[in-house]
Coordinates of C-alpha atoms and ligand atoms in Angstrom, one line a residue:
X1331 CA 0.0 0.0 0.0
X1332 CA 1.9 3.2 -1.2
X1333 CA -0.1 5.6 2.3
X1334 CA 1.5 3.5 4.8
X1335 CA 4.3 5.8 5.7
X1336 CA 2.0 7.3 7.9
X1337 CA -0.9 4.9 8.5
X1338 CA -3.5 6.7 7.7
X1339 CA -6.6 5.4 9.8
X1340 CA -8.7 6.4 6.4
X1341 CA -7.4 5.3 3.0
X1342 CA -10.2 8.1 2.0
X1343 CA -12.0 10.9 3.7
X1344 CA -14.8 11.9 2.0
X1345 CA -16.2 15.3 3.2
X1346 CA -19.8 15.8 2.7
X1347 CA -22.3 13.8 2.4
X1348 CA -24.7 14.8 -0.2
X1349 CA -25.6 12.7 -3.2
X1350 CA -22.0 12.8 -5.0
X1351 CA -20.3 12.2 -1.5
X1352 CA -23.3 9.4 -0.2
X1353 CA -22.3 8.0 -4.6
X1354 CA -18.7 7.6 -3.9
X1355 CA -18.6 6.3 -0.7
X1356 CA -20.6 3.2 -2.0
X1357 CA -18.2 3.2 -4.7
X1358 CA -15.1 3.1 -2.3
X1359 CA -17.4 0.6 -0.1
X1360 CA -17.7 -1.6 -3.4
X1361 CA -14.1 -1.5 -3.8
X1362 CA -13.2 -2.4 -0.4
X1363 CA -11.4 0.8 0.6
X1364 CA -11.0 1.9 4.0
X1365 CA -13.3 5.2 4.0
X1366 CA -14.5 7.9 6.4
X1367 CA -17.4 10.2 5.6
X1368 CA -18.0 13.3 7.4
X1369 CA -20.9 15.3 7.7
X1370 CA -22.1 18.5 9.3
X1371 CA -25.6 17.8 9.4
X1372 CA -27.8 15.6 11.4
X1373 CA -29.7 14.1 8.3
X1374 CA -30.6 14.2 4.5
X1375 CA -31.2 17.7 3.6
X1376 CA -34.9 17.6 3.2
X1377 CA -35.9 20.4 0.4
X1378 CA -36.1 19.0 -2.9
X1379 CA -33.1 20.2 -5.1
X1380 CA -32.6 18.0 -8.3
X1381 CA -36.0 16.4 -10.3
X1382 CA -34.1 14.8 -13.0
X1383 CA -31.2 12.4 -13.9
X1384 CA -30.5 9.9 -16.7
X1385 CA -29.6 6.2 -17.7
X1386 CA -25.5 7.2 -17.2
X1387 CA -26.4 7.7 -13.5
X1388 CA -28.7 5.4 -13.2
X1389 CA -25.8 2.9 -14.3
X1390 CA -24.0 3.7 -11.4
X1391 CA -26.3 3.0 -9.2
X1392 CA -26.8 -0.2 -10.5
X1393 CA -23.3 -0.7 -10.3
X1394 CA -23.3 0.0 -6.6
X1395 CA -26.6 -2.1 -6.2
X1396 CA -29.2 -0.1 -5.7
X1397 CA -30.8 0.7 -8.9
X1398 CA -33.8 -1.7 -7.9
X1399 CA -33.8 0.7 -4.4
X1400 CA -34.5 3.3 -6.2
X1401 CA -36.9 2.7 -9.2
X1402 CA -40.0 2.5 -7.0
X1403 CA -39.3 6.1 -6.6
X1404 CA -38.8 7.1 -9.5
X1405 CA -40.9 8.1 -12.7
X1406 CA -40.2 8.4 -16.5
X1407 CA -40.2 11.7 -18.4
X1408 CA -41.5 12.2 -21.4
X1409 CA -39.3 15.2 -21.9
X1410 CA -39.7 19.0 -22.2
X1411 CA -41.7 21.1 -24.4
X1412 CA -41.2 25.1 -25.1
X1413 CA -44.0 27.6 -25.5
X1414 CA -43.9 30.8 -26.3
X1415 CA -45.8 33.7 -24.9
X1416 CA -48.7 32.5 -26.7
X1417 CA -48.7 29.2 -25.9
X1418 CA -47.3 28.0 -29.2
X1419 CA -44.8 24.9 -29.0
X1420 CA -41.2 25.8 -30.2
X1421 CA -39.7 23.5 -29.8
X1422 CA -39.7 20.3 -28.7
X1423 CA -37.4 17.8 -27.0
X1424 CA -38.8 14.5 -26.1
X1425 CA -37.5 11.7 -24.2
X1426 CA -37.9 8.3 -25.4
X1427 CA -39.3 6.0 -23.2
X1428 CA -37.0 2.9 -24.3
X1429 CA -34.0 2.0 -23.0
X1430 CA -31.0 3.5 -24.3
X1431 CA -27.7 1.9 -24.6
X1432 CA -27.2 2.3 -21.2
X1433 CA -29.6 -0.5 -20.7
X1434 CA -31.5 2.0 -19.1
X1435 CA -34.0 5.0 -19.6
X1436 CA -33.3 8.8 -20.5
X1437 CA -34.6 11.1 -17.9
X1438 CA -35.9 9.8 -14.6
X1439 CA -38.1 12.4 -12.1
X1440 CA -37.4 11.8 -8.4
X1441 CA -37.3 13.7 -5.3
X1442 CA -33.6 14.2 -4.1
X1443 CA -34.0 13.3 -0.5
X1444 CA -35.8 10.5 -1.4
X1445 CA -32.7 9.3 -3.2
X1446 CA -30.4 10.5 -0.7
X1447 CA -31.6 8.1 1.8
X1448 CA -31.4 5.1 -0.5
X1449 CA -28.0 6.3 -1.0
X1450 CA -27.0 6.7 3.0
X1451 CA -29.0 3.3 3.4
X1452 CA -26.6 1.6 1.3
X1453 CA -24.0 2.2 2.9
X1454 CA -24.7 0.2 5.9
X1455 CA -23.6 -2.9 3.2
X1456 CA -20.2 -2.0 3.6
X1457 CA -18.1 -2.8 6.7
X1458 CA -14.7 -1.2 5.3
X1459 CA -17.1 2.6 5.4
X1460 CA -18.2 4.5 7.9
X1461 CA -20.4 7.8 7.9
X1462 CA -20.1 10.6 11.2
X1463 CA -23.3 12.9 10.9
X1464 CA -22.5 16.4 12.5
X1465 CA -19.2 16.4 12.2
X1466 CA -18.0 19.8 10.6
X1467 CA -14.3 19.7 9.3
X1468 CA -12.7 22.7 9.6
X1469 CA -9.6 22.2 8.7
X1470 CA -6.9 20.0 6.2
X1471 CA -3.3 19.8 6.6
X1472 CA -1.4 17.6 3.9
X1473 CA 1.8 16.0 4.7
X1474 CA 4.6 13.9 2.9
X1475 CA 2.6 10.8 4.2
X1476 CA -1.4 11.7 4.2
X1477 CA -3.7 14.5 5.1
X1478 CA -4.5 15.3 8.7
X1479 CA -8.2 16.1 8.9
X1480 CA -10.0 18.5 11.7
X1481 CA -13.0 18.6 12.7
X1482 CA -15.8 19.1 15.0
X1483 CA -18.3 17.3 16.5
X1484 CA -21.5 19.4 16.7
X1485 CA -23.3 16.9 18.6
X1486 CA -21.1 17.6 21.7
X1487 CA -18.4 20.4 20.5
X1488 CA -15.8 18.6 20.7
X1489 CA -12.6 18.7 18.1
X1490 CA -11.3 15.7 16.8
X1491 CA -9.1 14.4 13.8
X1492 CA -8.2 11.7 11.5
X1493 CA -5.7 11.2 8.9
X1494 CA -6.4 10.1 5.4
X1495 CA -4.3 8.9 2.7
X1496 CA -7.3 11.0 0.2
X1497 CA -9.3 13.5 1.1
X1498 CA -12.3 14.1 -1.5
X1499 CA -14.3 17.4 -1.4
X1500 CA -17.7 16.4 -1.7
X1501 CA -18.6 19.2 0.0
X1502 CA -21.4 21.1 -2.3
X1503 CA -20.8 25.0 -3.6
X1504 CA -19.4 26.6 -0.8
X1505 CA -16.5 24.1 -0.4
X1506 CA -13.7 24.4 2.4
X1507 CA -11.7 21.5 0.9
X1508 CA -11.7 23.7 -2.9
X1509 CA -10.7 26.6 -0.6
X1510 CA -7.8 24.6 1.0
X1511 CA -6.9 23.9 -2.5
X1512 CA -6.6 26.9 -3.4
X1513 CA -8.6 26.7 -6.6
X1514 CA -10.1 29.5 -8.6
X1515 CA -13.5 29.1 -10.3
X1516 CA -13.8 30.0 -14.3
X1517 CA -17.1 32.1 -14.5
X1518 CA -19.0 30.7 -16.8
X1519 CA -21.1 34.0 -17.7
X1520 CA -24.8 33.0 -16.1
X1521 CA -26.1 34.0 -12.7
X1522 CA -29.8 34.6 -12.2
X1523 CA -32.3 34.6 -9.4
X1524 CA -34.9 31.9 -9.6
X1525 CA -37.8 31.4 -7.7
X1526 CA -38.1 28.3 -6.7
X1527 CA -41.8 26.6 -5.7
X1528 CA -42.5 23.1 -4.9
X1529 CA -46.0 22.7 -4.6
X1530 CA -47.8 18.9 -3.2
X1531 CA -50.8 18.8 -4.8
X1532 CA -54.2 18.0 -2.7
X1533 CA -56.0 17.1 -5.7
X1534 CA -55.6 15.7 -9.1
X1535 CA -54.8 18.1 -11.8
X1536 CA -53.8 15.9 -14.9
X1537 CA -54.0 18.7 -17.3
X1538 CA -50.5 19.9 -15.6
X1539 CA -49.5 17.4 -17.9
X1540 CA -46.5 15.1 -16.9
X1541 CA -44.0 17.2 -19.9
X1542 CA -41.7 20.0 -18.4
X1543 CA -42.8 23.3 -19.8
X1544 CA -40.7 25.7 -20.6
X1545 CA -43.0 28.6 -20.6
X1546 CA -40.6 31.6 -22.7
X1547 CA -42.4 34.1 -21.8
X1548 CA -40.2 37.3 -22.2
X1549 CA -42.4 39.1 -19.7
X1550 CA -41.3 36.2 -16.9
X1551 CA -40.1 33.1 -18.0
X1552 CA -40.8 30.1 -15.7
X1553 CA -40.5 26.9 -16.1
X1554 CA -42.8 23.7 -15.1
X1555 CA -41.5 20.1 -14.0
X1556 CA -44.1 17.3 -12.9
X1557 CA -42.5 15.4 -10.0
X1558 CA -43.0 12.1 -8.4
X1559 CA -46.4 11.4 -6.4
X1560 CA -48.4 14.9 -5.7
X1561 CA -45.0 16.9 -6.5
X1562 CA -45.1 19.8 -8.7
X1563 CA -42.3 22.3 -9.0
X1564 CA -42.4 25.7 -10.7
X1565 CA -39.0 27.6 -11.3
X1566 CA -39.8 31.2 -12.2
X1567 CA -37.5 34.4 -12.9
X1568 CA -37.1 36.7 -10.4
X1569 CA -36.4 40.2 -12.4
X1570 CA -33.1 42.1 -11.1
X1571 CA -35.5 44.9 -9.6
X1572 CA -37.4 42.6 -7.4
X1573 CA -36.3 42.0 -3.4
X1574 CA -35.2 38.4 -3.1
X1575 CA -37.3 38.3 0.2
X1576 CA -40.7 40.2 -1.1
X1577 CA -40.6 36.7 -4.1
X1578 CA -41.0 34.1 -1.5
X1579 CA -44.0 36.0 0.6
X1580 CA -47.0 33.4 0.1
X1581 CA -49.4 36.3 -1.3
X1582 CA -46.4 36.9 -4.2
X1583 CA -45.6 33.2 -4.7
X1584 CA -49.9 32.6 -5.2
X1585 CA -50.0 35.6 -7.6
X1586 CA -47.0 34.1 -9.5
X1587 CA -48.8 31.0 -9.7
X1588 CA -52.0 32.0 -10.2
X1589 CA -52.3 31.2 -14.1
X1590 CA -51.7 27.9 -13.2
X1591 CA -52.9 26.4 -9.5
X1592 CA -54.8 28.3 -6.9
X1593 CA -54.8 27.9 -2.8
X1594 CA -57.2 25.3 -2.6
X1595 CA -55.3 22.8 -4.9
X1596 CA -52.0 23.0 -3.8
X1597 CA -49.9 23.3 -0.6
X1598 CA -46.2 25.1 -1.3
X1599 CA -44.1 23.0 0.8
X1600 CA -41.0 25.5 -0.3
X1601 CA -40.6 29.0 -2.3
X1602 CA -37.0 30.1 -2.5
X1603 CA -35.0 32.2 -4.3
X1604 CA -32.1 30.8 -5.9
X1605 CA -29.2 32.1 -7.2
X1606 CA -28.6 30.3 -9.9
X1607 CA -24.5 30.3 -10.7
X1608 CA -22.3 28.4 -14.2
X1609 CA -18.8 28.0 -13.1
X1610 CA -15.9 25.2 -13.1
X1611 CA -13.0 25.1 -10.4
X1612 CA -9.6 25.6 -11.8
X1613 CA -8.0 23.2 -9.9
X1614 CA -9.7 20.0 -8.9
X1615 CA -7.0 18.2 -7.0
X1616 CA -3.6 19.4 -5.6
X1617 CA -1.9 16.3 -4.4
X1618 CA -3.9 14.2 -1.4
X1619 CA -7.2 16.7 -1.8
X1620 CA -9.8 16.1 -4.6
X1621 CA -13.1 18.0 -5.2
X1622 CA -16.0 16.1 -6.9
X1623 CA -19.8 17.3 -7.3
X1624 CA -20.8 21.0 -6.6
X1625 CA -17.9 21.5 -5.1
X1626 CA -15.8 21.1 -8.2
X1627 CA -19.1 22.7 -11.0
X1628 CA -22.5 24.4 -10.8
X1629 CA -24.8 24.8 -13.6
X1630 CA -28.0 26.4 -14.2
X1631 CA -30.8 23.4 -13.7
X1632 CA -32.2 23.9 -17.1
X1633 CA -30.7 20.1 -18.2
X1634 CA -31.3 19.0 -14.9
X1635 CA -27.4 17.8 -14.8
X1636 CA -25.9 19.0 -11.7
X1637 CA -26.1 16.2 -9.7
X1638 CA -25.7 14.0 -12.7
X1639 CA -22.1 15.4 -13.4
X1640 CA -21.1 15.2 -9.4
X1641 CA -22.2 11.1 -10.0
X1642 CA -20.4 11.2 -13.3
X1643 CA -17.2 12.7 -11.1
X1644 CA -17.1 10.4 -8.4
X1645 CA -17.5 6.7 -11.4
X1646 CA -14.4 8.3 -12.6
X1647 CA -12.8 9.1 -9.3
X1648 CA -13.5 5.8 -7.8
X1649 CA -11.7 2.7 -9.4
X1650 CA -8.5 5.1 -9.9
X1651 CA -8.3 6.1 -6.0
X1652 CA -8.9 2.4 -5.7
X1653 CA -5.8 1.3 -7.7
X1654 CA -4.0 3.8 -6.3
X1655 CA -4.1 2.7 -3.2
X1656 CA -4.2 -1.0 -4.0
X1657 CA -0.3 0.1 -5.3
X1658 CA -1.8 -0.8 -8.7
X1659 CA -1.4 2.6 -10.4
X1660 CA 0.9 5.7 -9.6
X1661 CA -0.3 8.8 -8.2
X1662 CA -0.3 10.6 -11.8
X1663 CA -3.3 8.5 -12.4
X1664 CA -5.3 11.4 -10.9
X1665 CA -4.0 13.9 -13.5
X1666 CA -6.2 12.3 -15.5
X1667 CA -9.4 13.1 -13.3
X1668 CA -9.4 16.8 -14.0
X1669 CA -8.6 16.4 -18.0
X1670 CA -11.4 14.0 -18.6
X1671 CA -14.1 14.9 -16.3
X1672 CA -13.8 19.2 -16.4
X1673 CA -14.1 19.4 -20.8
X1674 CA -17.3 17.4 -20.4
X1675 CA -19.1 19.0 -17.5
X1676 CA -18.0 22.5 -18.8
X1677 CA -20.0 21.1 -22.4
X1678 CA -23.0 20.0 -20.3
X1679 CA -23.1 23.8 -18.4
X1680 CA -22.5 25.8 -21.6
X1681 CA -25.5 23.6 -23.1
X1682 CA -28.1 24.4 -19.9
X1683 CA -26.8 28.1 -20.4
X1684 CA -28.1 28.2 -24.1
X1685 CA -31.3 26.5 -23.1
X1686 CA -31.3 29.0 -20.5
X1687 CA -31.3 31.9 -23.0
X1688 CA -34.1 30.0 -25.1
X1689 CA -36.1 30.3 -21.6
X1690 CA -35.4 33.9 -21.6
X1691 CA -36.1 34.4 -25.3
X1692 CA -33.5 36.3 -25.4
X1693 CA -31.3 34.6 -27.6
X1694 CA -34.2 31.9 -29.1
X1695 CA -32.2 31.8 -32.7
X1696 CA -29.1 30.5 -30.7
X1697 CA -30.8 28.1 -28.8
X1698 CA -32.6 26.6 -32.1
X1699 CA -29.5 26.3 -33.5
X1700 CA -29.0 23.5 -31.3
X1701 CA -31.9 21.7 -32.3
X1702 CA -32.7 20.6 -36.0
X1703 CA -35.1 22.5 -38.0
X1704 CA -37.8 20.8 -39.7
X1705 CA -40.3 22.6 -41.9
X1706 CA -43.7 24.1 -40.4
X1707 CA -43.2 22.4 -37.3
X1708 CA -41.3 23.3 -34.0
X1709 CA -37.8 22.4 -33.8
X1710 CA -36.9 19.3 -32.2
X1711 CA -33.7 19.5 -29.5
X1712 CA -31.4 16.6 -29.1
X1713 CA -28.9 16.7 -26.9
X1714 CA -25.7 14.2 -27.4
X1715 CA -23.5 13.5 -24.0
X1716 CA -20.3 14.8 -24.0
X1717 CA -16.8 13.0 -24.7
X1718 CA -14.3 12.8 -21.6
X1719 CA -11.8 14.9 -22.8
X1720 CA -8.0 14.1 -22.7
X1721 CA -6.8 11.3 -20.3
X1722 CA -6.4 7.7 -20.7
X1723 CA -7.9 7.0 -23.8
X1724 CA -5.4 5.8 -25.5
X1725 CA -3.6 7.5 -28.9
X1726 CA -6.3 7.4 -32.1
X1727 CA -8.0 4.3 -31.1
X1728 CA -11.4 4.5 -32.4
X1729 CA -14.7 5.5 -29.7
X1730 CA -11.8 6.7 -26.9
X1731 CA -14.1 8.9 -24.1
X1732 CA -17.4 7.4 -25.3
X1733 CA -19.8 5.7 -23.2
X1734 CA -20.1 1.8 -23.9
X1735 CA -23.2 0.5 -23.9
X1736 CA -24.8 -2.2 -21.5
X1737 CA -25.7 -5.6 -23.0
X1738 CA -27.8 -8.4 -22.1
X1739 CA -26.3 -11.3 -21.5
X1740 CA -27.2 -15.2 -23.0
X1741 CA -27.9 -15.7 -19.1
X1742 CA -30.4 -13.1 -18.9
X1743 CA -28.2 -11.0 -16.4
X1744 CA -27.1 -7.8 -17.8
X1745 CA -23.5 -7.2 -18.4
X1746 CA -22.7 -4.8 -15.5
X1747 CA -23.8 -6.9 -13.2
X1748 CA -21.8 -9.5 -14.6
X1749 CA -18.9 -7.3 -15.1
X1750 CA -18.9 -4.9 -11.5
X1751 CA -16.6 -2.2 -11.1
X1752 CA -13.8 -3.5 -13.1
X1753 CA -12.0 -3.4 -16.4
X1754 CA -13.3 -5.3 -19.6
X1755 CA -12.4 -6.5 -23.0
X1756 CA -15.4 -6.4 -25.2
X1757 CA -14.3 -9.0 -28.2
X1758 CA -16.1 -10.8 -30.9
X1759 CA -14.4 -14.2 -30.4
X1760 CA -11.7 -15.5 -27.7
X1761 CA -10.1 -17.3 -31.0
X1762 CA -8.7 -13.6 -31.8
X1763 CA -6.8 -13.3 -28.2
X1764 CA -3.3 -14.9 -28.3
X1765 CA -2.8 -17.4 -25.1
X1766 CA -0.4 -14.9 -23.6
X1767 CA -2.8 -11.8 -24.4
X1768 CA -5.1 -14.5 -22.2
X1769 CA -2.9 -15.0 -19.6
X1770 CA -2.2 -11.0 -19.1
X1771 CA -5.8 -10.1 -19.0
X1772 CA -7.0 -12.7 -16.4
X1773 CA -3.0 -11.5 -14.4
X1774 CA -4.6 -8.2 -14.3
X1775 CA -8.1 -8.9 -13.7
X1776 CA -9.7 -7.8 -16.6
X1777 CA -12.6 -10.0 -17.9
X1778 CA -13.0 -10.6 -21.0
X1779 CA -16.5 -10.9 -22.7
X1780 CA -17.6 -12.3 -26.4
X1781 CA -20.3 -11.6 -28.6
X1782 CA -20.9 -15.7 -27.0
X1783 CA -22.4 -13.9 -24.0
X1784 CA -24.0 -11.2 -25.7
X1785 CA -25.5 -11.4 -29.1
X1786 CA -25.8 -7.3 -29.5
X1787 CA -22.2 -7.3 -27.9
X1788 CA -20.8 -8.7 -31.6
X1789 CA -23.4 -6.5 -33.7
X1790 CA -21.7 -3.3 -31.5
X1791 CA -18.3 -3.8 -32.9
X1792 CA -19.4 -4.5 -36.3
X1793 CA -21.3 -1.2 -36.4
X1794 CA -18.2 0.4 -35.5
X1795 CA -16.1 -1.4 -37.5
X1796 CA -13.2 -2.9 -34.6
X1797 CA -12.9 -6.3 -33.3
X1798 CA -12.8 -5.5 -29.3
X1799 CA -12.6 -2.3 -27.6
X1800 CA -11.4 -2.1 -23.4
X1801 CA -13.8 -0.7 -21.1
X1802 CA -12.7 1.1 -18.0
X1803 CA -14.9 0.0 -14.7
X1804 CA -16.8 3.6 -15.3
X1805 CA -17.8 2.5 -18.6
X1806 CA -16.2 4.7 -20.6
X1807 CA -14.3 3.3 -23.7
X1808 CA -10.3 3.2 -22.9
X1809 CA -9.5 2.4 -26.7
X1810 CA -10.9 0.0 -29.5
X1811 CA -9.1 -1.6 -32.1
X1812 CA -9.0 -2.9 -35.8
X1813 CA -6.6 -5.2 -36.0
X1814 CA -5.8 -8.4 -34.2
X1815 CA -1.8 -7.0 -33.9
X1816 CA -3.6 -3.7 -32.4
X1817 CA -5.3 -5.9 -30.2
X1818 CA -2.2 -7.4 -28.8
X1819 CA -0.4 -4.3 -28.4
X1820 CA -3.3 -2.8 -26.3
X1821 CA -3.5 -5.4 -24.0
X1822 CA 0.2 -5.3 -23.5
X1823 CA -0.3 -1.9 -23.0
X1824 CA -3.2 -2.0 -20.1
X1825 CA -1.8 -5.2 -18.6
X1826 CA 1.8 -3.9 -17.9
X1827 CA -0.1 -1.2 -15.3
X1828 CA 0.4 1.4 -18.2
X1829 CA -2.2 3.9 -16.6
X1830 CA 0.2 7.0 -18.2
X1831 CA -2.0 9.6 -19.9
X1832 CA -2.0 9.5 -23.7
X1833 CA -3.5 12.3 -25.8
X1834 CA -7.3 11.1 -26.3
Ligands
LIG1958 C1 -33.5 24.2 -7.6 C2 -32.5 23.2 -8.0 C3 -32.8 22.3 -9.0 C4 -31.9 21.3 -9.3 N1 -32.2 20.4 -10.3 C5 -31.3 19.4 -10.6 C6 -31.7 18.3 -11.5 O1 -32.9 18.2 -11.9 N2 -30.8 17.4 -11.8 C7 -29.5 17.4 -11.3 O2 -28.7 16.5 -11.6 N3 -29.2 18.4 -10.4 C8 -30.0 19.4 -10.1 N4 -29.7 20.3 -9.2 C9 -28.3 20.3 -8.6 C10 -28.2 19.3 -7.4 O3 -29.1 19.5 -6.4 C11 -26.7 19.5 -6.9 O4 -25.8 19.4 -8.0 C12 -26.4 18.3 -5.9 O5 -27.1 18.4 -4.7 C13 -24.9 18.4 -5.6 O6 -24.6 17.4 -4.7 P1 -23.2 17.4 -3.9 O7 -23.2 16.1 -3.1 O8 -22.1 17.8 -4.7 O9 -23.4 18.7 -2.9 P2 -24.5 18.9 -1.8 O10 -25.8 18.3 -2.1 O11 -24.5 20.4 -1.6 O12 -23.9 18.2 -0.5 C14 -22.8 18.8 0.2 C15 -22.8 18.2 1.6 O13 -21.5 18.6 2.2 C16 -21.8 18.9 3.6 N5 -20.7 19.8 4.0 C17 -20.3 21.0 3.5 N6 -19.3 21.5 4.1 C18 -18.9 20.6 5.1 C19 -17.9 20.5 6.1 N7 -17.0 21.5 6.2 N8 -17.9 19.5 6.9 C20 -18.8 18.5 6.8 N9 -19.8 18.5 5.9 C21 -19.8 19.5 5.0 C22 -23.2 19.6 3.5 O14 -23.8 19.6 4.7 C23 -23.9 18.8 2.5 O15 -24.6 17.7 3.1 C24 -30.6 21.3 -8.8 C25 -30.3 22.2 -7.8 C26 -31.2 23.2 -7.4 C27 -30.9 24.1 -6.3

């Protein structure tokens, strides 16, 4: 273990235990790394924040098991519609309701505490983790051998410490761990106050409709989002001469919502004003200290991919920590965290910022451009995930940074499940694997599946034209190859612990 110089009690600290920290401690727990978390409140933060997240995250929370948790609470979107002031659809941006690749669906609704305490639930599955509610750290101090780790115990006031060989920031937007860092944010360009109402509704009102409306209504945009159960949110613009406080008075909030539910149908469980920021830390690890989630990005919630990117950080983070301090990998692994991870979320916020302008009208021919015109009829929006920009991915290899897909196996299992957290070679027949490119693969612990187990597996690498591609255990593609000879020479590569950062 390369942290024993000075035993760490932790081989992680995680601080913060929001969705992103609650996400990567059942990673670590997965992987069988020794892991504190440390938070300053009592219990899940109880106001709904995040509505929406898709099939990529939903794949990690199969991988950590608890994607059947969570599906009782959860419903499918049909997507989002824009109107304008008049009520006119402009455009249009449905969800399907199939699975995607990910073996999963698009856009699930849920209520964020609801998930939260699936999340903190699972963790009572793993004996190597362990959670301290109220503890407040206050202060990190990194040494040659680990990170010495402060904090407080609210429940009593007393001040205690821990050393760590990694400490993770998963401590949302107003992060001390990013501060001890040192890090900068880059300002993406958007701040604006939202009002923010959640509303339980005490009678049916199906003519709400279950699409998210978009209402672009230069006059006061606002947007519209059906939630699980009785849940209905409304998201409205505050205007820059309105008092943050005078918005969230229940007479204003009822006269906001008055063109669409009155008093007697609704009870607002929350009205805040939000402000609602788009920026990306500078510096997302310096040596032991790691940020992931809000800490690290915030976006406008227009995609409904803040939380999504935090899970999205922490499948990345997790299997390299893990190798890292298995002595698998060096250090330098973790330059690769930043490169991959910060390209895509900053695509993800400058996308929810265009939308954001649609909403506004304010710039509706830039936000069309983004969708595909079609003759007499409203645009139609797709959005395609981002790659994972420069890191592993190894030289030109074909699909490096894209998402694999999921596959169903001949067993009936899916292939995650089959697979876990690990590495895998996706190949159409074992016949093309020389018995020493074998032997490396099983030395190293990568499986290997064949288009034997999964039928769709060998009709995948046809339609992109290689004969096996290497997945890392976050699903992303490492590198895919034509040849047989390229095939050998990319195992050789992974298997002799190469983990050194090639252009993408
Ligand atoms: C109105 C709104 C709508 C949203 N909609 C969506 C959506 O639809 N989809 C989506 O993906 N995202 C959405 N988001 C964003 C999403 O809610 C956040 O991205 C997500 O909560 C971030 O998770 P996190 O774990 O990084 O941080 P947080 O949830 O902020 O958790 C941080 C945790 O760290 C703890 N902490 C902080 N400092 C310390 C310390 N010093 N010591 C100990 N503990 C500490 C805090 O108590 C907290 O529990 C929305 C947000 C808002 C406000």
């Amino acid at each position: 273990m390369q942290h024993n110089s000075a035993n760490p009690e932790f081989a992680v600290v995680i601080v913060g235990r929001g969705p992103v920290g609650a996400t990567l401690a059942n990673l670590l727990g997965l992987c069988g790394v020794r892991t504190l978390v440390l938070e300053r409140e009592a219990r899940t933060y109880h106001l709904p924040r995040a509505v929406h997240f898709d099939d990529e995250c939903m794949r990690v929370f199969q991988t950590i098991g608890l994607a059947e948790d969570i599906l009782p609470h959860v419903i499918l979107s049909p997507g989002m519609r824009f109107l304008d002031a008049e009520g006119r659809l402009m455009l249009d941006w449905p969800r399907s309701q199939d699975l995607t690749p990910m073996g999963w669906h698009l856009s699930y609704r849920f209520h964020q505490p609801d998930l939260e305490d699936i999340l903190i639930n699972g963790l009572r599955r793993w004996p190597q983790v362990e959670l301290r509610n109220r503890c407040d750290v206050f202060a990190l101090d990194e040494d040659e051998g680990g990170v010495r780790v402060r904090y407080e115990d609210l429940s009593n006031g007393q001040l205690s410490e821990v050393r760590a060989a990694y400490v993770v920031g998963c401590d949302g937007a107003r992060s001390l761990v990013r501060r001890v860092i040192g890090s900068g944010m880059d300002d993406l360009g958007f701040h604006e106050r939202w009002l923010v109402i959640d509303a339980l509704l005490k009678r049916e009102r199906p003519d709400l409709g279950d699409y998210s409306i978009q209402h672009c209504d230069p006059r006061r945009p606002a947007t519209y989002i059906r939630g699980t159960g009785n849940r209905r949110r409304w998201e409205i613009t505050v205007h820059p001469d309105e008092e943050t406080q005078g918005m969230m008075q229940p007479g204003k909030v009822w006269e906001l919502l008055s063109q669409w539910i009155a008093p007697d149908e609704a009870e607002i469980e929350r009205a805040a004003v939000y402000t609602f920021h788009s920026a990306i830390a500078q510096q997302w690890r310096n040596g032991r200290l790691l940020l992931a989630g809000d800490s690290a990005h915030q976006t406008p919630p227009f995609l409904g991919q803040g939380m999504c990117a935090g899970i999205r950080d922490v499948a990345n983070l997790a299997w390299k920590l893990r190798d890292i301090i298995a002595g698998r990998a060096d250090a330098s692994l973790l330059d690769t965290y930043q490169s991959e991870r910060s390209p895509h979320v900053r695509e993800f916020i400058e996308l929810a910022i265009r939308l954001g302008g649609v909403i506004n009208t304010k710039a509706i021919e830039a936000g069309l451009a983004a969708g595909e015109a079609r003759e007499n009829a409203p645009v139609k929006l797709e959005v395609r995930k981002p790659l994972l920009g420069r890191g592993l991915a190894i030289g030109d290899l074909p699909l490096g940074g894209h998402l694999a897909p999921q596959f169903m196996l001949s067993d009936g299992r899916r292939s995650d499940d089959r697979i876990g957290y690990a590495n895998v070679l996706l190949v159409e027949r074992t016949g093309a694997l020389s018995q020493a490119a074998y032997s490396a693969l099983a030395q190293s612990g990568i499986e290997v599946l064949t288009s034997r187990d999964a039928e769709d597996l060998g009709r995948w690498l046809r339609e992109h034209d290689i004969k096996a591609a290497l997945i890392r255990p976050d699903r992303y593609v490492r590198g895919a190859v034509r040849t047989e000879l390229e095939l050998n020479q990319l195992i050789a590569n992974v298997c002799t612990g190469n983990h050194v950062p090639t252009a993408a």
